[in-house]
Coordinates of C-alpha atoms in Angstrom, one line a residue:
M295 CA 17.9 14.1 24.1
S296 CA 19.3 15.3 21.6
K297 CA 20.7 12.0 20.6
R298 CA 17.4 10.7 20.7
I299 CA 16.5 13.5 19.0
R300 CA 19.2 12.7 16.1
K301 CA 18.2 9.7 16.2
V302 CA 14.4 10.2 15.1
F303 CA 15.5 13.0 12.4
R304 CA 18.1 10.1 9.9
S305 CA 15.0 8.3 9.3
N306 CA 12.6 9.8 6.2
E307 CA 9.5 9.6 8.6
P308 CA 10.0 13.3 10.0
Y309 CA 10.9 14.9 6.7
I310 CA 7.9 13.1 5.2
F311 CA 4.9 14.2 8.1
I312 CA 7.7 17.8 7.7
I313 CA 6.6 18.6 3.7
I314 CA 3.3 16.8 4.0
I315 CA 2.3 20.1 6.7
A316 CA 3.4 21.9 4.5
L317 CA 1.8 21.5 1.5
G318 CA -1.3 21.5 3.7
I319 CA -0.7 25.1 4.5
I320 CA -0.1 26.0 1.5
I321 CA -2.8 24.4 0.2
Q322 CA -5.0 26.0 2.6
I323 CA -3.5 29.8 2.5
R324 CA -4.2 28.4 -1.4
S325 CA -8.2 27.8 -1.4
G326 CA -9.5 28.1 2.4
Q327 CA -10.7 24.0 1.8
F328 CA -8.2 22.2 2.4
F329 CA -8.4 21.8 6.6
T330 CA -12.5 21.4 6.3
G331 CA -13.6 18.2 7.7
N332 CA -15.2 16.8 4.3
N333 CA -11.2 17.1 2.1
I334 CA -10.0 15.3 5.0
V335 CA -12.5 12.1 4.8
D336 CA -12.1 12.6 1.2
L337 CA -7.9 12.8 1.6
L338 CA -8.5 9.2 4.1
S339 CA -11.1 7.4 1.6
A340 CA -9.0 8.0 -1.2
M341 CA -5.6 6.5 1.2
I342 CA -7.9 3.3 1.0
V343 CA -7.1 0.9 -1.8
P344 CA -3.9 2.6 -1.9
G345 CA -2.7 2.4 1.1
L346 CA -3.7 -1.5 1.3
F347 CA -1.5 -2.3 -1.9
A348 CA 1.4 -0.2 0.2
I349 CA 1.5 -2.6 3.6
A350 CA 1.5 -5.6 0.8
E351 CA 4.6 -3.6 -1.1
F352 CA 6.4 -2.7 1.6
L353 CA 6.6 -6.4 3.0
A354 CA 7.5 -7.8 -0.2
L355 CA 10.4 -4.8 -0.1
I356 CA 11.0 -5.1 3.5
S357 CA 11.8 -9.0 2.7
G358 CA 14.7 -7.9 0.0
G359 CA 12.4 -8.5 -2.3
I360 CA 9.6 -7.2 -5.2
D361 CA 6.0 -7.2 -6.1
V362 CA 4.5 -5.5 -9.2
S363 CA 2.1 -7.6 -9.5
F364 CA -0.5 -7.5 -6.4
P365 CA -2.4 -5.5 -8.8
A366 CA -2.9 -7.4 -11.0
L367 CA -3.7 -10.4 -8.7
A368 CA -5.8 -7.6 -6.9
S369 CA -8.2 -7.7 -10.0
L370 CA -8.1 -10.8 -10.9
S371 CA -9.9 -12.0 -7.3
A372 CA -11.7 -8.9 -7.5
Y373 CA -13.7 -9.8 -10.6
A374 CA -13.7 -13.5 -10.5
T375 CA -15.6 -13.2 -6.8
T376 CA -17.5 -10.6 -8.4
K377 CA -18.5 -12.6 -11.3
L378 CA -19.1 -15.5 -9.0
L379 CA -21.9 -13.9 -6.2
L380 CA -23.7 -13.0 -9.1
D381 CA -24.5 -15.5 -10.9
M382 CA -25.3 -17.4 -7.5
G383 CA -27.5 -14.7 -7.1
Y384 CA -25.9 -13.9 -3.9
E385 CA -28.3 -11.4 -1.7
G386 CA -25.8 -11.8 1.1
N387 CA -23.9 -9.1 3.2
V388 CA -20.4 -8.6 2.3
L389 CA -18.6 -11.1 4.7
L390 CA -19.1 -13.9 1.7
A391 CA -16.9 -11.8 -1.3
F392 CA -14.0 -10.9 0.9
V393 CA -13.7 -15.1 2.2
I394 CA -13.6 -15.9 -1.7
A395 CA -11.5 -13.2 -2.8
I396 CA -9.4 -13.6 0.3
A397 CA -8.7 -17.5 -0.6
I398 CA -8.2 -16.3 -4.9
G399 CA -5.9 -14.6 -3.1
A400 CA -3.9 -16.8 -1.1
V401 CA -4.5 -19.3 -3.8
L402 CA -2.4 -16.8 -6.7
G403 CA 0.2 -15.7 -3.7
A404 CA 1.4 -18.7 -3.4
F405 CA 2.5 -19.3 -6.8
N406 CA 5.0 -15.9 -6.3
G407 CA 5.8 -17.3 -2.9
F408 CA 6.6 -21.0 -4.7
F409 CA 9.3 -19.6 -8.0
I410 CA 10.0 -17.0 -5.2
G411 CA 11.3 -19.0 -2.6
Y412 CA 11.0 -22.1 -2.8
L413 CA 12.8 -21.9 -6.2
N414 CA 14.9 -19.4 -5.7
L415 CA 14.1 -17.6 -8.7
N416 CA 14.5 -12.9 -9.1
A417 CA 11.0 -11.9 -7.8
M418 CA 10.9 -8.6 -10.2
I419 CA 11.0 -11.3 -12.7
V420 CA 8.9 -13.9 -11.5
T421 CA 6.1 -11.3 -10.9
L422 CA 5.9 -9.5 -13.8
G423 CA 5.7 -12.6 -15.6
S424 CA 2.4 -13.8 -12.7
A425 CA 1.1 -10.4 -13.4
S426 CA 0.3 -11.2 -17.4
I427 CA -0.5 -14.4 -16.2
F428 CA -3.3 -13.2 -13.5
Q429 CA -4.1 -10.8 -16.3
G430 CA -4.0 -12.9 -19.3
I431 CA -6.0 -15.5 -17.2
M432 CA -8.6 -12.8 -16.3
Q433 CA -9.5 -11.0 -20.0
G434 CA -9.0 -14.9 -21.4
T435 CA -10.5 -17.5 -20.2
L436 CA -13.1 -15.1 -17.7
R437 CA -13.6 -12.8 -20.5
A438 CA -13.6 -10.2 -18.1
N439 CA -15.8 -7.1 -19.1
Q440 CA -17.0 -4.5 -17.5
L441 CA -19.8 -5.5 -14.4
S442 CA -22.7 -2.8 -13.7
V443 CA -24.3 -4.5 -11.6
I444 CA -22.3 -5.7 -8.5
P445 CA -24.2 -7.7 -4.9
P446 CA -26.3 -6.5 -2.9
G447 CA -24.3 -6.8 0.4
M448 CA -21.0 -5.9 -1.1
K449 CA -22.7 -2.3 -2.5
E450 CA -24.4 -1.6 0.9
F451 CA -20.7 -2.0 2.3
G452 CA -19.2 0.6 -0.2
T453 CA -22.7 3.1 0.3
A454 CA -21.8 3.1 4.4
A455 CA -20.9 5.8 5.6
F456 CA -18.2 5.3 9.0
I457 CA -17.8 9.3 9.3
T458 CA -19.6 12.0 7.1
A459 CA -18.4 15.3 7.0
T460 CA -19.9 18.8 5.6
N461 CA -18.5 21.5 4.2
K462 CA -20.0 24.8 5.5
I463 CA -19.0 27.3 3.2
N464 CA -19.9 25.0 0.2
G465 CA -22.2 22.7 1.2
L466 CA -20.4 20.0 -0.2
T467 CA -20.8 16.4 2.1
S468 CA -17.9 13.7 2.0
I469 CA -18.4 9.9 3.4
L470 CA -15.3 7.4 4.7
P471 CA -16.8 4.1 4.3
Y472 CA -16.3 1.1 6.3
T473 CA -14.0 -0.3 4.6
F474 CA -11.9 2.6 5.9
V475 CA -12.2 -0.2 9.0
I476 CA -10.7 -2.6 6.8
L477 CA -7.4 -0.9 6.0
V478 CA -6.5 0.6 10.1
V479 CA -7.3 -2.8 10.8
V480 CA -4.5 -4.6 8.2
C481 CA -2.1 -2.3 9.8
I482 CA -2.5 -3.0 13.8
A483 CA -2.2 -6.6 12.0
V484 CA 1.1 -6.3 10.2
F485 CA 2.2 -3.7 13.6
F486 CA 1.8 -6.5 15.7
L487 CA 3.5 -8.8 12.5
L488 CA 5.9 -7.3 12.1
R489 CA 6.9 -6.2 16.1
Y490 CA 6.4 -8.7 18.4
T491 CA 6.8 -12.2 16.4
I492 CA 9.6 -14.2 15.7
F493 CA 7.9 -14.0 11.6
G494 CA 8.2 -10.0 11.6
R495 CA 11.8 -10.3 13.1
G496 CA 12.3 -13.0 10.1
I497 CA 11.1 -11.5 7.6
Y498 CA 13.6 -8.2 8.6
A499 CA 16.5 -10.5 9.1
I500 CA 16.4 -12.3 5.7
G501 CA 15.9 -8.9 4.0
G502 CA 19.0 -7.6 5.9
N503 CA 20.9 -10.6 4.4
A504 CA 19.1 -14.1 4.1
Q505 CA 22.5 -15.8 4.6
S506 CA 22.8 -15.0 8.0
A507 CA 18.7 -15.0 8.9
H508 CA 19.3 -19.0 7.4
T509 CA 22.4 -19.0 10.2
A510 CA 20.6 -18.0 12.5
G511 CA 17.9 -19.9 12.7
F512 CA 15.5 -18.7 10.4
H513 CA 13.5 -20.9 8.0
V514 CA 14.2 -18.6 4.7
K515 CA 12.4 -20.6 1.9
R516 CA 9.0 -20.6 4.4
T517 CA 8.8 -17.7 4.9
K518 CA 9.5 -15.8 1.7
F519 CA 6.4 -18.7 1.0
V520 CA 4.3 -17.2 3.1
I521 CA 5.4 -13.5 2.8
Y522 CA 3.9 -13.8 -0.6
I523 CA 0.5 -15.6 0.5
I524 CA -0.1 -12.6 2.8
I525 CA 0.6 -9.6 0.0
G526 CA -1.5 -11.5 -2.0
M527 CA -4.2 -11.9 0.3
I528 CA -3.8 -7.9 1.4
A529 CA -4.0 -6.9 -2.5
S530 CA -7.7 -9.1 -2.9
A531 CA -9.0 -8.0 0.0
S532 CA -8.2 -4.0 -1.6
G533 CA -9.9 -5.6 -4.6
I534 CA -13.0 -5.9 -2.9
C535 CA -12.4 -3.0 -1.3
R536 CA -12.5 -0.8 -4.4
V537 CA -15.5 -2.7 -5.4
C538 CA -17.3 -2.1 -2.7
M539 CA -16.5 1.6 -3.6
M540 CA -16.6 2.2 -7.0
Q541 CA -19.9 0.2 -7.1
Q542 CA -18.7 -1.6 -9.9
C543 CA -16.1 -4.0 -10.9
H544 CA -13.5 -2.5 -13.7
P545 CA -11.1 -6.0 -14.1
T546 CA -8.8 -3.6 -15.2
N547 CA -9.1 0.2 -13.5
M548 CA -6.3 -1.3 -10.5
L549 CA -4.0 -2.1 -13.5
G550 CA -0.6 0.4 -13.5
M551 CA -0.7 1.5 -9.9
E552 CA 2.1 -0.8 -9.1
M553 CA 5.1 2.6 -9.9
N554 CA 3.1 4.9 -7.6
I555 CA 2.6 2.8 -4.8
I556 CA 5.8 1.6 -4.9
A557 CA 7.1 4.5 -4.8
G558 CA 6.2 6.1 -1.7
V559 CA 7.0 3.8 -0.1
V560 CA 10.1 3.6 -0.9
L561 CA 9.6 7.4 -0.5
G562 CA 8.6 6.6 3.5
G563 CA 12.3 5.3 3.7
V564 CA 11.4 0.9 2.3
A565 CA 15.1 0.2 1.4
L566 CA 15.0 -1.3 -2.2
T567 CA 17.4 -3.4 -1.0
G568 CA 15.5 -4.8 1.9
G569 CA 16.2 -5.1 5.2
A570 CA 14.7 -1.8 6.7
G571 CA 11.5 0.8 6.6
T572 CA 9.3 1.0 8.9
L573 CA 5.2 0.7 8.7
T574 CA 4.5 4.1 9.7
G575 CA 7.0 5.2 6.8
C576 CA 5.4 3.3 4.1
M577 CA 2.4 5.0 5.7
L578 CA 3.8 8.5 5.4
G579 CA 5.1 8.1 1.9
T580 CA 2.0 6.6 0.2
F581 CA -0.6 9.0 1.9
L582 CA 2.4 12.1 0.7
I583 CA 1.4 10.6 -3.2
I584 CA -2.4 10.3 -2.2
L585 CA -1.4 14.4 -1.3
V586 CA -0.2 15.5 -4.4
Q587 CA -2.6 13.3 -6.7
N588 CA -5.7 14.7 -4.9
S589 CA -5.1 18.6 -4.4
M590 CA -4.6 19.8 -7.5
I591 CA -7.3 21.5 -8.1
L592 CA -7.1 22.7 -4.7
L593 CA -4.3 24.1 -5.7
G594 CA -5.7 26.3 -9.3
I595 CA -3.4 23.6 -11.2
P596 CA -4.5 21.7 -14.1
T597 CA -4.7 17.4 -13.3
T598 CA -2.6 17.0 -16.0
W599 CA 0.4 18.0 -14.4
S600 CA -0.3 15.6 -11.5
D601 CA 2.7 13.6 -12.9
V602 CA 5.0 16.2 -12.8
F603 CA 3.9 16.7 -9.8
V604 CA 4.4 13.5 -8.3
G605 CA 7.8 13.0 -10.2
L606 CA 9.4 15.8 -8.2
V607 CA 8.2 14.3 -5.2
I608 CA 9.6 11.2 -6.1
V609 CA 12.8 12.2 -6.9
I610 CA 13.5 14.3 -3.9
G611 CA 11.8 11.5 -1.5
V612 CA 14.1 9.0 -2.6
S613 CA 17.2 12.0 -2.4
L614 CA 16.1 12.5 1.0
T615 CA 16.5 8.1 1.7
A616 CA 19.9 7.9 0.1
L617 CA 21.2 12.0 2.1
Q618 CA 19.8 10.5 5.4
S619 CA 21.3 5.8 4.1
T620 CA 25.2 8.0 3.1
R621 CA 24.7 9.9 6.8
S622 CA 24.0 6.8 8.7
S623 CA 26.8 4.5 7.2
K624 CA 29.1 7.5 7.9
G625 CA 27.9 7.6 11.4
K626 CA 28.4 3.6 11.5
K627 CA 31.9 4.1 10.4
S628 CA 33.3 6.8 12.9
V629 CA 31.8 4.8 15.1
S630 CA 34.0 2.1 14.4
K631 CA 36.7 4.0 13.8
G632 CA 36.7 5.7 17.4
E633 CA 36.4 2.0 18.8
A634 CA 39.1 1.0 17.4

């Protein structure tokens, strides 16, 4: 039992969970509003788009790569889809919007995947370049501007309440939209992919050591190519979720989210070098970032200090990750010496 406990606390997840609970208690003591139904619903709603982005970035990181283009990719696919449906006068349900956006995202992701997987170029450089290309296409070719009206099906999907919660003290009511179901479905799908498929094992193997993975029989180039297609599809789905929830399409409001998303994923224990990390840690780290960003008002702290607190959380979290990695490596060395 003691070995199991030590094994659990070698990962970041318990520490992140403890920090989340501690912050929740502090906010509850300070405001009395944290553990209310509407606040929990608001936090879950705020988690939808960052959570989907985090899953996409998680796949890139554990494969030994990185993606900084996903906000631009999501913006381009969501804007192109919304504009197309408006021009068509489409009045059906939201399913067609997701299909078109995911198809666009797959193509854009394949663009990244070809250069990273088959040409073996640096993922950071490729995705930095593609982010600029995607923004250029959106703002130059499509001449993107804010769309204050969206198709009826997307509007209904964004306003339909999956869960409704009312605060009995102040009477405020919050809704959790059905876009939350998209986050849950994607989480389950990616968990199953990584846990129970050869392809998922290949992602971890490639992130750990691409040459060893190739020797073991994994098709490294093809796997990387497919990973970035999946990333593009997830990012595009999150873009449509964002448009539905906001009830309008702004071509630039998702740009710049990549740093906080990457920080949240790394905060959850996902190694920047690849090959290590869990989906649970990824989601906990991202939720912690969302919690800090959305709870400043309840603590009576001006929102202008939000970046400072997020930065502190990131530094502390990454320090914990480094500490855990150091302890783990020392433990492995001592075991090796003992066996010798």
